[in-house]
């Protein structure tokens, strides 16, 4: 009689210990999962995209953990790196703020990587300076088309930004693929087509343009844009152009030449309709052209190459 009494008195304790162990294990699993989620989170990811261009830049995409909370489908920002860089390097550069903007607001970003030696973008060869010519610009357009479908992007909310060589490519994208892009915010670039190579070289440096000696009339510059997509008469992206007065790499003369180019494309006067001093930062001058918000120039007094990205001002220009 003693043994059964001991057995039944021990069974509840055993069951209790098993329940406690099961609870502890399940709790541990949940904690590990939460910790892993915090450590891993959203990651920059290499993506294979349909690309019928001759040029083969790599595509990286960042989809933030936070979903887009605005109206309709979310936006896409294409961030194009400078020379001596790559998509991942640009993404991890603390001075490039688009990752932070993506995390805060929930929009997707694409980070192309140049396939060329030195990391510069091809803004010199004919194949990149005309629509669907097979060059770097064609490949980036393919990235945009893929991202719109893959990540449920609003095709009316596609934006492009970049600095230096990336700023040059941003200008080329606006000229050759105006139907794919809603707005551009480019930093320290040159007019679209200014780096053209007479010999057709890919990603060739142009001393005349970089040195500020490439001058043309507004109509001539406008014709360069129109030649990149012959016959196009549809809407064009809103253009925001940044340049520093002390730029020793891409002459500050390129600022006014770029403004001349886009005033002609938009049919605007080269005289600003409004000017705001010390905005968006001290010693910066913001110039607005026309009344429709199509063109804005930002002159950074005393700033060299290149003008630091201003997330707030660029996002405002994009409307996100």
PDB file of C-alpha atoms in Angstrom:
ATOM      1  CA  UNK A   1       0.000   0.000   0.000  1.00  0.00           C
ATOM      2  CA  UNK A   2       2.925   2.288   0.545  1.00  0.00           C
ATOM      3  CA  UNK A   3       4.241   1.989  -3.000  1.00  0.00           C
ATOM      4  CA  UNK A   4       1.011   3.121  -4.712  1.00  0.00           C
ATOM      5  CA  UNK A   5       0.785   6.060  -2.295  1.00  0.00           C
ATOM      6  CA  UNK A   6       4.322   7.142  -3.141  1.00  0.00           C
ATOM      7  CA  UNK A   7       3.681   6.674  -6.879  1.00  0.00           C
ATOM      8  CA  UNK A   8       0.562   8.825  -6.945  1.00  0.00           C
ATOM      9  CA  UNK A   9       2.124  11.498  -4.754  1.00  0.00           C
ATOM     10  CA  UNK A  10       5.160  11.712  -7.096  1.00  0.00           C
ATOM     11  CA  UNK A  11       3.228  11.835 -10.425  1.00  0.00           C
ATOM     12  CA  UNK A  12       1.898  15.407 -10.075  1.00  0.00           C
ATOM     13  CA  UNK A  13       5.396  16.688  -9.266  1.00  0.00           C
ATOM     14  CA  UNK A  14       6.785  14.948 -12.358  1.00  0.00           C
ATOM     15  CA  UNK A  15       4.074  16.402 -14.578  1.00  0.00           C
ATOM     16  CA  UNK A  16       4.732  19.860 -13.125  1.00  0.00           C
ATOM     17  CA  UNK A  17       8.443  19.604 -13.879  1.00  0.00           C
ATOM     18  CA  UNK A  18       7.740  18.467 -17.444  1.00  0.00           C
ATOM     19  CA  UNK A  19       5.348  21.387 -17.957  1.00  0.00           C
ATOM     20  CA  UNK A  20       7.903  23.811 -16.570  1.00  0.00           C
ATOM     21  CA  UNK A  21      10.604  22.409 -18.878  1.00  0.00           C
ATOM     22  CA  UNK A  22       8.287  22.607 -21.896  1.00  0.00           C
ATOM     23  CA  UNK A  23       7.359  26.215 -21.033  1.00  0.00           C
ATOM     24  CA  UNK A  24      11.020  27.138 -20.582  1.00  0.00           C
ATOM     25  CA  UNK A  25      11.978  25.601 -23.921  1.00  0.00           C
ATOM     26  CA  UNK A  26       9.159  27.310 -25.808  1.00  0.00           C
ATOM     27  CA  UNK A  27      10.015  30.621 -24.168  1.00  0.00           C
ATOM     28  CA  UNK A  28      13.672  30.167 -25.089  1.00  0.00           C
ATOM     29  CA  UNK A  29      12.748  29.457 -28.697  1.00  0.00           C
ATOM     30  CA  UNK A  30      10.643  32.623 -28.856  1.00  0.00           C
ATOM     31  CA  UNK A  31      13.399  34.720 -27.293  1.00  0.00           C
ATOM     32  CA  UNK A  32      15.976  33.365 -29.733  1.00  0.00           C
ATOM     33  CA  UNK A  33      13.644  34.091 -32.633  1.00  0.00           C
ATOM     34  CA  UNK A  34      13.071  37.631 -31.425  1.00  0.00           C
ATOM     35  CA  UNK A  35      16.777  38.177 -30.926  1.00  0.00           C
ATOM     36  CA  UNK A  36      17.526  36.813 -34.376  1.00  0.00           C
ATOM     37  CA  UNK A  37      14.913  39.111 -35.881  1.00  0.00           C
ATOM     38  CA  UNK A  38      16.492  42.078 -34.174  1.00  0.00           C
ATOM     39  CA  UNK A  39      19.959  41.158 -35.347  1.00  0.00           C
ATOM     40  CA  UNK A  40      19.062  40.158 -38.882  1.00  0.00           C
ATOM     41  CA  UNK A  41      16.156  42.461 -39.780  1.00  0.00           C
ATOM     42  CA  UNK A  42      16.034  43.943 -43.266  1.00  0.00           C
ATOM     43  CA  UNK A  43      19.173  43.310 -45.316  1.00  0.00           C
ATOM     44  CA  UNK A  44      20.581  44.662 -48.561  1.00  0.00           C
ATOM     45  CA  UNK A  45      20.052  41.798 -51.005  1.00  0.00           C
ATOM     46  CA  UNK A  46      21.646  40.989 -54.356  1.00  0.00           C
ATOM     47  CA  UNK A  47      18.933  40.436 -56.947  1.00  0.00           C
ATOM     48  CA  UNK A  48      18.947  38.789 -60.364  1.00  0.00           C
ATOM     49  CA  UNK A  49      16.825  40.856 -62.722  1.00  0.00           C
ATOM     50  CA  UNK A  50      15.812  40.467 -66.385  1.00  0.00           C
ATOM     51  CA  UNK A  51      18.426  42.438 -68.314  1.00  0.00           C
ATOM     52  CA  UNK A  52      18.671  42.506 -72.097  1.00  0.00           C
ATOM     53  CA  UNK A  53      21.271  45.294 -72.104  1.00  0.00           C
ATOM     54  CA  UNK A  54      24.883  44.688 -73.099  1.00  0.00           C
ATOM     55  CA  UNK A  55      25.982  46.246 -69.817  1.00  0.00           C
ATOM     56  CA  UNK A  56      25.575  44.021 -66.753  1.00  0.00           C
ATOM     57  CA  UNK A  57      25.552  46.095 -63.542  1.00  0.00           C
ATOM     58  CA  UNK A  58      24.655  44.249 -60.380  1.00  0.00           C
ATOM     59  CA  UNK A  59      21.405  45.120 -58.617  1.00  0.00           C
ATOM     60  CA  UNK A  60      20.926  45.262 -54.856  1.00  0.00           C
ATOM     61  CA  UNK A  61      17.586  45.946 -53.177  1.00  0.00           C
ATOM     62  CA  UNK A  62      16.702  47.061 -49.681  1.00  0.00           C
ATOM     63  CA  UNK A  63      13.175  46.309 -48.479  1.00  0.00           C
ATOM     64  CA  UNK A  64      12.732  47.783 -44.990  1.00  0.00           C
ATOM     65  CA  UNK A  65      11.017  45.956 -42.152  1.00  0.00           C
ATOM     66  CA  UNK A  66       8.563  48.821 -41.812  1.00  0.00           C
ATOM     67  CA  UNK A  67       5.949  48.730 -44.589  1.00  0.00           C
ATOM     68  CA  UNK A  68       4.951  51.807 -46.544  1.00  0.00           C
ATOM     69  CA  UNK A  69       2.151  53.529 -44.652  1.00  0.00           C
ATOM     70  CA  UNK A  70       1.268  56.214 -47.188  1.00  0.00           C
ATOM     71  CA  UNK A  71      -1.558  56.127 -49.669  1.00  0.00           C
ATOM     72  CA  UNK A  72      -1.564  53.476 -52.382  1.00  0.00           C
ATOM     73  CA  UNK A  73       1.442  51.448 -53.441  1.00  0.00           C
ATOM     74  CA  UNK A  74       4.839  52.408 -52.109  1.00  0.00           C
ATOM     75  CA  UNK A  75       7.599  54.501 -53.746  1.00  0.00           C
ATOM     76  CA  UNK A  76      10.947  53.396 -55.135  1.00  0.00           C
ATOM     77  CA  UNK A  77      14.197  55.352 -54.755  1.00  0.00           C
ATOM     78  CA  UNK A  78      17.150  54.403 -56.965  1.00  0.00           C
ATOM     79  CA  UNK A  79      20.414  55.519 -55.312  1.00  0.00           C
ATOM     80  CA  UNK A  80      23.298  55.645 -57.816  1.00  0.00           C
ATOM     81  CA  UNK A  81      26.828  55.620 -56.414  1.00  0.00           C
ATOM     82  CA  UNK A  82      29.859  57.726 -57.274  1.00  0.00           C
ATOM     83  CA  UNK A  83      33.183  56.521 -58.744  1.00  0.00           C
ATOM     84  CA  UNK A  84      35.361  54.210 -56.631  1.00  0.00           C
ATOM     85  CA  UNK A  85      32.239  52.792 -55.030  1.00  0.00           C
ATOM     86  CA  UNK A  86      29.518  50.177 -55.471  1.00  0.00           C
ATOM     87  CA  UNK A  87      25.899  49.645 -54.498  1.00  0.00           C
ATOM     88  CA  UNK A  88      26.747  47.917 -51.179  1.00  0.00           C
ATOM     89  CA  UNK A  89      29.478  50.459 -50.357  1.00  0.00           C
ATOM     90  CA  UNK A  90      27.123  53.340 -51.060  1.00  0.00           C
ATOM     91  CA  UNK A  91      24.442  51.668 -48.963  1.00  0.00           C
ATOM     92  CA  UNK A  92      26.829  51.309 -46.015  1.00  0.00           C
ATOM     93  CA  UNK A  93      28.257  54.846 -46.341  1.00  0.00           C
ATOM     94  CA  UNK A  94      27.134  56.768 -43.250  1.00  0.00           C
ATOM     95  CA  UNK A  95      26.990  59.985 -45.318  1.00  0.00           C
ATOM     96  CA  UNK A  96      24.439  58.504 -47.733  1.00  0.00           C
ATOM     97  CA  UNK A  97      21.089  58.731 -45.912  1.00  0.00           C
ATOM     98  CA  UNK A  98      18.695  56.720 -48.089  1.00  0.00           C
ATOM     99  CA  UNK A  99      18.849  53.595 -45.952  1.00  0.00           C
ATOM    100  CA  UNK A 100      17.710  55.668 -42.968  1.00  0.00           C
ATOM    101  CA  UNK A 101      14.939  57.226 -45.004  1.00  0.00           C
ATOM    102  CA  UNK A 102      13.809  53.799 -46.136  1.00  0.00           C
ATOM    103  CA  UNK A 103      13.761  52.493 -42.559  1.00  0.00           C
ATOM    104  CA  UNK A 104      11.837  55.504 -41.302  1.00  0.00           C
ATOM    105  CA  UNK A 105       9.210  55.772 -44.031  1.00  0.00           C
ATOM    106  CA  UNK A 106       9.030  52.273 -45.480  1.00  0.00           C
ATOM    107  CA  UNK A 107       9.955  52.831 -49.127  1.00  0.00           C
ATOM    108  CA  UNK A 108      12.047  50.371 -51.170  1.00  0.00           C
ATOM    109  CA  UNK A 109      15.494  51.395 -52.427  1.00  0.00           C
ATOM    110  CA  UNK A 110      17.557  50.008 -55.329  1.00  0.00           C
ATOM    111  CA  UNK A 111      21.361  50.242 -55.295  1.00  0.00           C
ATOM    112  CA  UNK A 112      22.986  49.562 -58.705  1.00  0.00           C
ATOM    113  CA  UNK A 113      26.708  48.716 -58.968  1.00  0.00           C
ATOM    114  CA  UNK A 114      28.743  49.938 -61.921  1.00  0.00           C
ATOM    115  CA  UNK A 115      30.371  47.155 -63.980  1.00  0.00           C
ATOM    116  CA  UNK A 116      33.164  49.455 -65.158  1.00  0.00           C
ATOM    117  CA  UNK A 117      36.779  49.695 -63.993  1.00  0.00           C
ATOM    118  CA  UNK A 118      37.087  52.384 -61.329  1.00  0.00           C
ATOM    119  CA  UNK A 119      33.403  52.147 -60.514  1.00  0.00           C
ATOM    120  CA  UNK A 120      32.354  55.141 -62.628  1.00  0.00           C
ATOM    121  CA  UNK A 121      29.154  55.004 -64.630  1.00  0.00           C
ATOM    122  CA  UNK A 122      29.133  55.038 -68.401  1.00  0.00           C
ATOM    123  CA  UNK A 123      27.819  58.472 -69.315  1.00  0.00           C
ATOM    124  CA  UNK A 124      30.115  58.788 -72.311  1.00  0.00           C
ATOM    125  CA  UNK A 125      29.253  56.095 -74.872  1.00  0.00           C
ATOM    126  CA  UNK A 126      26.439  56.272 -77.398  1.00  0.00           C
ATOM    127  CA  UNK A 127      24.918  53.066 -76.080  1.00  0.00           C
ATOM    128  CA  UNK A 128      24.340  54.678 -72.674  1.00  0.00           C
ATOM    129  CA  UNK A 129      23.289  58.084 -74.028  1.00  0.00           C
ATOM    130  CA  UNK A 130      20.288  56.835 -75.964  1.00  0.00           C
ATOM    131  CA  UNK A 131      17.206  54.955 -74.876  1.00  0.00           C
ATOM    132  CA  UNK A 132      17.519  51.161 -74.945  1.00  0.00           C
ATOM    133  CA  UNK A 133      21.030  51.402 -76.383  1.00  0.00           C
ATOM    134  CA  UNK A 134      22.403  48.571 -74.268  1.00  0.00           C
ATOM    135  CA  UNK A 135      24.525  50.685 -71.906  1.00  0.00           C
ATOM    136  CA  UNK A 136      24.510  51.239 -68.147  1.00  0.00           C
ATOM    137  CA  UNK A 137      21.435  53.464 -68.322  1.00  0.00           C
ATOM    138  CA  UNK A 138      19.510  50.724 -70.148  1.00  0.00           C
ATOM    139  CA  UNK A 139      20.389  48.212 -67.429  1.00  0.00           C
ATOM    140  CA  UNK A 140      19.281  50.585 -64.646  1.00  0.00           C
ATOM    141  CA  UNK A 141      15.990  51.091 -66.497  1.00  0.00           C
ATOM    142  CA  UNK A 142      15.582  47.314 -66.469  1.00  0.00           C
ATOM    143  CA  UNK A 143      16.140  47.342 -62.706  1.00  0.00           C
ATOM    144  CA  UNK A 144      13.374  49.904 -62.310  1.00  0.00           C
ATOM    145  CA  UNK A 145      10.930  47.908 -64.421  1.00  0.00           C
ATOM    146  CA  UNK A 146      11.702  44.746 -62.459  1.00  0.00           C
ATOM    147  CA  UNK A 147      11.369  46.473 -59.086  1.00  0.00           C
ATOM    148  CA  UNK A 148       7.993  47.988 -60.001  1.00  0.00           C
ATOM    149  CA  UNK A 149       6.537  44.526 -60.561  1.00  0.00           C
ATOM    150  CA  UNK A 150       8.446  42.566 -57.925  1.00  0.00           C
ATOM    151  CA  UNK A 151       7.954  44.942 -54.998  1.00  0.00           C
ATOM    152  CA  UNK A 152       4.498  46.300 -55.819  1.00  0.00           C
ATOM    153  CA  UNK A 153       5.763  49.818 -56.542  1.00  0.00           C
ATOM    154  CA  UNK A 154       3.586  52.699 -57.693  1.00  0.00           C
ATOM    155  CA  UNK A 155       5.017  53.489 -61.126  1.00  0.00           C
ATOM    156  CA  UNK A 156       4.168  57.158 -60.525  1.00  0.00           C
ATOM    157  CA  UNK A 157       6.446  57.180 -57.469  1.00  0.00           C
ATOM    158  CA  UNK A 158       9.813  56.211 -58.947  1.00  0.00           C
ATOM    159  CA  UNK A 159      12.653  58.556 -57.953  1.00  0.00           C
ATOM    160  CA  UNK A 160      16.359  58.700 -58.791  1.00  0.00           C
ATOM    161  CA  UNK A 161      19.244  60.259 -56.881  1.00  0.00           C
ATOM    162  CA  UNK A 162      23.027  60.107 -56.996  1.00  0.00           C
ATOM    163  CA  UNK A 163      26.238  62.022 -56.432  1.00  0.00           C
ATOM    164  CA  UNK A 164      29.166  62.802 -58.730  1.00  0.00           C
ATOM    165  CA  UNK A 165      29.219  59.999 -61.334  1.00  0.00           C
ATOM    166  CA  UNK A 166      25.881  58.899 -59.882  1.00  0.00           C
ATOM    167  CA  UNK A 167      24.602  62.440 -60.332  1.00  0.00           C
ATOM    168  CA  UNK A 168      25.687  62.350 -63.981  1.00  0.00           C
ATOM    169  CA  UNK A 169      23.861  59.051 -64.475  1.00  0.00           C
ATOM    170  CA  UNK A 170      20.778  60.477 -62.741  1.00  0.00           C
ATOM    171  CA  UNK A 171      20.737  63.216 -65.382  1.00  0.00           C
ATOM    172  CA  UNK A 172      21.133  60.680 -68.183  1.00  0.00           C
ATOM    173  CA  UNK A 173      18.302  58.555 -66.764  1.00  0.00           C
ATOM    174  CA  UNK A 174      16.033  61.610 -66.698  1.00  0.00           C
ATOM    175  CA  UNK A 175      16.842  62.313 -70.343  1.00  0.00           C
ATOM    176  CA  UNK A 176      16.664  58.781 -71.760  1.00  0.00           C
ATOM    177  CA  UNK A 177      13.910  57.297 -69.552  1.00  0.00           C
ATOM    178  CA  UNK A 178      11.629  60.212 -68.622  1.00  0.00           C
ATOM    179  CA  UNK A 179       8.553  57.983 -68.670  1.00  0.00           C
ATOM    180  CA  UNK A 180       9.945  55.757 -65.896  1.00  0.00           C
ATOM    181  CA  UNK A 181      10.931  58.474 -63.416  1.00  0.00           C
ATOM    182  CA  UNK A 182       8.812  60.958 -61.508  1.00  0.00           C
ATOM    183  CA  UNK A 183      11.574  63.142 -60.029  1.00  0.00           C
ATOM    184  CA  UNK A 184      15.367  63.389 -59.752  1.00  0.00           C
ATOM    185  CA  UNK A 185      17.592  64.870 -57.043  1.00  0.00           C
ATOM    186  CA  UNK A 186      21.169  64.927 -58.332  1.00  0.00           C
ATOM    187  CA  UNK A 187      24.275  66.075 -56.518  1.00  0.00           C
ATOM    188  CA  UNK A 188      27.426  67.515 -58.098  1.00  0.00           C
ATOM    189  CA  UNK A 189      26.916  66.264 -61.639  1.00  0.00           C
ATOM    190  CA  UNK A 190      27.122  67.680 -65.155  1.00  0.00           C
ATOM    191  CA  UNK A 191      24.585  68.262 -67.947  1.00  0.00           C
ATOM    192  CA  UNK A 192      23.219  65.136 -69.593  1.00  0.00           C
ATOM    193  CA  UNK A 193      25.532  64.230 -72.469  1.00  0.00           C
ATOM    194  CA  UNK A 194      28.351  66.527 -71.354  1.00  0.00           C
ATOM    195  CA  UNK A 195      30.764  63.610 -70.847  1.00  0.00           C
ATOM    196  CA  UNK A 196      30.164  62.198 -74.333  1.00  0.00           C
ATOM    197  CA  UNK A 197      33.214  60.490 -75.839  1.00  0.00           C
ATOM    198  CA  UNK A 198      34.023  61.372 -79.450  1.00  0.00           C
ATOM    199  CA  UNK A 199      35.523  57.907 -79.818  1.00  0.00           C
ATOM    200  CA  UNK A 200      32.592  56.149 -78.201  1.00  0.00           C
ATOM    201  CA  UNK A 201      34.552  55.072 -75.144  1.00  0.00           C
ATOM    202  CA  UNK A 202      32.720  53.475 -72.234  1.00  0.00           C
ATOM    203  CA  UNK A 203      32.924  55.369 -68.926  1.00  0.00           C
ATOM    204  CA  UNK A 204      35.535  57.718 -70.363  1.00  0.00           C
ATOM    205  CA  UNK A 205      36.596  60.821 -68.421  1.00  0.00           C
ATOM    206  CA  UNK A 206      35.984  64.144 -70.189  1.00  0.00           C
ATOM    207  CA  UNK A 207      38.424  66.852 -69.165  1.00  0.00           C
ATOM    208  CA  UNK A 208      36.604  69.570 -71.068  1.00  0.00           C
ATOM    209  CA  UNK A 209      33.323  68.917 -69.292  1.00  0.00           C
ATOM    210  CA  UNK A 210      34.792  68.244 -65.860  1.00  0.00           C
ATOM    211  CA  UNK A 211      36.873  71.425 -66.150  1.00  0.00           C
ATOM    212  CA  UNK A 212      33.871  73.564 -67.006  1.00  0.00           C
ATOM    213  CA  UNK A 213      34.884  74.326 -70.582  1.00  0.00           C
ATOM    214  CA  UNK A 214      31.893  72.596 -72.174  1.00  0.00           C
ATOM    215  CA  UNK A 215      29.515  75.479 -72.823  1.00  0.00           C
ATOM    216  CA  UNK A 216      26.476  75.573 -75.070  1.00  0.00           C
ATOM    217  CA  UNK A 217      23.254  77.462 -75.504  1.00  0.00           C
ATOM    218  CA  UNK A 218      20.181  76.355 -73.607  1.00  0.00           C
ATOM    219  CA  UNK A 219      18.667  75.079 -76.843  1.00  0.00           C
ATOM    220  CA  UNK A 220      21.774  73.091 -77.719  1.00  0.00           C
ATOM    221  CA  UNK A 221      21.780  71.459 -74.298  1.00  0.00           C
ATOM    222  CA  UNK A 222      18.066  70.815 -74.575  1.00  0.00           C
ATOM    223  CA  UNK A 223      18.588  69.138 -77.927  1.00  0.00           C
ATOM    224  CA  UNK A 224      21.054  66.746 -76.273  1.00  0.00           C
ATOM    225  CA  UNK A 225      18.304  65.636 -73.881  1.00  0.00           C
ATOM    226  CA  UNK A 226      15.719  65.289 -76.630  1.00  0.00           C
ATOM    227  CA  UNK A 227      18.124  63.232 -78.754  1.00  0.00           C
ATOM    228  CA  UNK A 228      18.369  60.608 -76.018  1.00  0.00           C
ATOM    229  CA  UNK A 229      14.723  59.674 -76.540  1.00  0.00           C
ATOM    230  CA  UNK A 230      13.868  60.826 -80.062  1.00  0.00           C
ATOM    231  CA  UNK A 231      10.239  61.745 -80.652  1.00  0.00           C
ATOM    232  CA  UNK A 232       9.223  61.650 -76.984  1.00  0.00           C
ATOM    233  CA  UNK A 233       6.614  64.270 -76.096  1.00  0.00           C
ATOM    234  CA  UNK A 234       5.300  62.979 -72.759  1.00  0.00           C
ATOM    235  CA  UNK A 235       5.873  64.214 -69.214  1.00  0.00           C
ATOM    236  CA  UNK A 236       9.384  64.545 -67.834  1.00  0.00           C
ATOM    237  CA  UNK A 237      10.685  64.151 -64.273  1.00  0.00           C
ATOM    238  CA  UNK A 238      10.965  67.097 -61.925  1.00  0.00           C
ATOM    239  CA  UNK A 239      14.633  68.042 -61.584  1.00  0.00           C
ATOM    240  CA  UNK A 240      16.504  69.158 -58.459  1.00  0.00           C
ATOM    241  CA  UNK A 241      20.150  70.098 -59.117  1.00  0.00           C
ATOM    242  CA  UNK A 242      22.754  70.547 -56.355  1.00  0.00           C
ATOM    243  CA  UNK A 243      26.310  71.867 -56.800  1.00  0.00           C
ATOM    244  CA  UNK A 244      29.071  73.332 -54.634  1.00  0.00           C
ATOM    245  CA  UNK A 245      30.808  76.591 -55.482  1.00  0.00           C
ATOM    246  CA  UNK A 246      34.197  75.136 -54.459  1.00  0.00           C
ATOM    247  CA  UNK A 247      33.941  71.903 -56.463  1.00  0.00           C
ATOM    248  CA  UNK A 248      37.418  71.070 -57.744  1.00  0.00           C
ATOM    249  CA  UNK A 249      36.456  67.830 -59.496  1.00  0.00           C
ATOM    250  CA  UNK A 250      33.447  68.820 -61.573  1.00  0.00           C
ATOM    251  CA  UNK A 251      33.617  72.548 -62.193  1.00  0.00           C
ATOM    252  CA  UNK A 252      30.852  74.706 -60.672  1.00  0.00           C
ATOM    253  CA  UNK A 253      30.254  75.953 -64.227  1.00  0.00           C
ATOM    254  CA  UNK A 254      28.382  72.695 -64.754  1.00  0.00           C
ATOM    255  CA  UNK A 255      25.663  73.886 -62.400  1.00  0.00           C
ATOM    256  CA  UNK A 256      24.566  76.714 -64.668  1.00  0.00           C
ATOM    257  CA  UNK A 257      24.968  74.589 -67.788  1.00  0.00           C
ATOM    258  CA  UNK A 258      22.661  71.970 -66.254  1.00  0.00           C
ATOM    259  CA  UNK A 259      20.133  74.658 -65.323  1.00  0.00           C
ATOM    260  CA  UNK A 260      20.280  75.972 -68.894  1.00  0.00           C
ATOM    261  CA  UNK A 261      19.657  72.467 -70.206  1.00  0.00           C
ATOM    262  CA  UNK A 262      16.537  71.797 -68.173  1.00  0.00           C
ATOM    263  CA  UNK A 263      15.023  75.271 -68.468  1.00  0.00           C
ATOM    264  CA  UNK A 264      15.055  74.690 -72.215  1.00  0.00           C
ATOM    265  CA  UNK A 265      13.566  71.209 -71.928  1.00  0.00           C
ATOM    266  CA  UNK A 266      10.764  72.543 -69.733  1.00  0.00           C
ATOM    267  CA  UNK A 267      10.342  75.753 -71.725  1.00  0.00           C
ATOM    268  CA  UNK A 268      11.269  77.965 -68.767  1.00  0.00           C
ATOM    269  CA  UNK A 269      13.171  81.208 -68.358  1.00  0.00           C
ATOM    270  CA  UNK A 270      16.753  80.963 -67.110  1.00  0.00           C
ATOM    271  CA  UNK A 271      15.873  83.620 -64.537  1.00  0.00           C
ATOM    272  CA  UNK A 272      14.614  82.128 -61.266  1.00  0.00           C
ATOM    273  CA  UNK A 273      11.038  82.945 -60.324  1.00  0.00           C
ATOM    274  CA  UNK A 274      12.038  82.820 -56.651  1.00  0.00           C
ATOM    275  CA  UNK A 275      15.236  82.599 -54.620  1.00  0.00           C
ATOM    276  CA  UNK A 276      15.610  81.586 -50.984  1.00  0.00           C
ATOM    277  CA  UNK A 277      18.873  82.344 -49.174  1.00  0.00           C
ATOM    278  CA  UNK A 278      20.317  80.065 -46.467  1.00  0.00           C
ATOM    279  CA  UNK A 279      18.011  77.217 -47.416  1.00  0.00           C
ATOM    280  CA  UNK A 280      17.957  74.272 -46.950  1.00  0.00           C
ATOM    281  CA  UNK A 281      21.186  74.980 -45.049  1.00  0.00           C
ATOM    282  CA  UNK A 282      23.266  77.982 -44.094  1.00  0.00           C
ATOM    283  CA  UNK A 283      25.160  79.434 -47.091  1.00  0.00           C
ATOM    284  CA  UNK A 284      23.006  77.474 -49.544  1.00  0.00           C
ATOM    285  CA  UNK A 285      20.863  79.283 -52.105  1.00  0.00           C
ATOM    286  CA  UNK A 286      17.727  77.646 -53.495  1.00  0.00           C
ATOM    287  CA  UNK A 287      16.481  78.847 -56.885  1.00  0.00           C
ATOM    288  CA  UNK A 288      13.093  77.859 -58.286  1.00  0.00           C
ATOM    289  CA  UNK A 289      12.360  78.062 -61.995  1.00  0.00           C
ATOM    290  CA  UNK A 290       8.825  78.469 -63.290  1.00  0.00           C
ATOM    291  CA  UNK A 291       5.670  78.137 -61.239  1.00  0.00           C
ATOM    292  CA  UNK A 292       4.953  74.415 -61.718  1.00  0.00           C
ATOM    293  CA  UNK A 293       7.713  73.077 -59.475  1.00  0.00           C
ATOM    294  CA  UNK A 294       9.550  71.332 -62.306  1.00  0.00           C
ATOM    295  CA  UNK A 295      13.082  72.661 -61.750  1.00  0.00           C
ATOM    296  CA  UNK A 296      15.019  73.674 -58.650  1.00  0.00           C
ATOM    297  CA  UNK A 297      18.693  74.548 -58.323  1.00  0.00           C
ATOM    298  CA  UNK A 298      20.559  74.516 -55.011  1.00  0.00           C
ATOM    299  CA  UNK A 299      23.893  76.342 -54.923  1.00  0.00           C
ATOM    300  CA  UNK A 300      26.090  75.409 -51.957  1.00  0.00           C
ATOM    301  CA  UNK A 301      28.475  78.282 -51.266  1.00  0.00           C
ATOM    302  CA  UNK A 302      31.924  77.147 -50.145  1.00  0.00           C
ATOM    303  CA  UNK A 303      31.125  73.442 -50.551  1.00  0.00           C
ATOM    304  CA  UNK A 304      33.472  71.196 -52.533  1.00  0.00           C
ATOM    305  CA  UNK A 305      32.995  67.837 -54.216  1.00  0.00           C
ATOM    306  CA  UNK A 306      30.538  66.564 -53.640  1.00  0.00           C
ATOM    307  CA  UNK A 307      27.622  68.253 -51.919  1.00  0.00           C
ATOM    308  CA  UNK A 308      26.452  66.048 -49.005  1.00  0.00           C
ATOM    309  CA  UNK A 309      23.108  64.350 -49.556  1.00  0.00           C
ATOM    310  CA  UNK A 310      20.261  66.147 -47.795  1.00  0.00           C
ATOM    311  CA  UNK A 311      17.632  63.511 -47.076  1.00  0.00           C
ATOM    312  CA  UNK A 312      14.938  65.924 -45.892  1.00  0.00           C
ATOM    313  CA  UNK A 313      15.195  68.240 -48.906  1.00  0.00           C
ATOM    314  CA  UNK A 314      15.413  65.408 -51.439  1.00  0.00           C
ATOM    315  CA  UNK A 315      12.462  63.542 -49.885  1.00  0.00           C
ATOM    316  CA  UNK A 316      10.436  66.765 -49.947  1.00  0.00           C
ATOM    317  CA  UNK A 317      11.280  67.177 -53.619  1.00  0.00           C
ATOM    318  CA  UNK A 318      10.132  63.632 -54.261  1.00  0.00           C
ATOM    319  CA  UNK A 319       6.999  64.125 -52.196  1.00  0.00           C
ATOM    320  CA  UNK A 320       7.628  61.194 -49.856  1.00  0.00           C
TER     321      UNK A 320
END
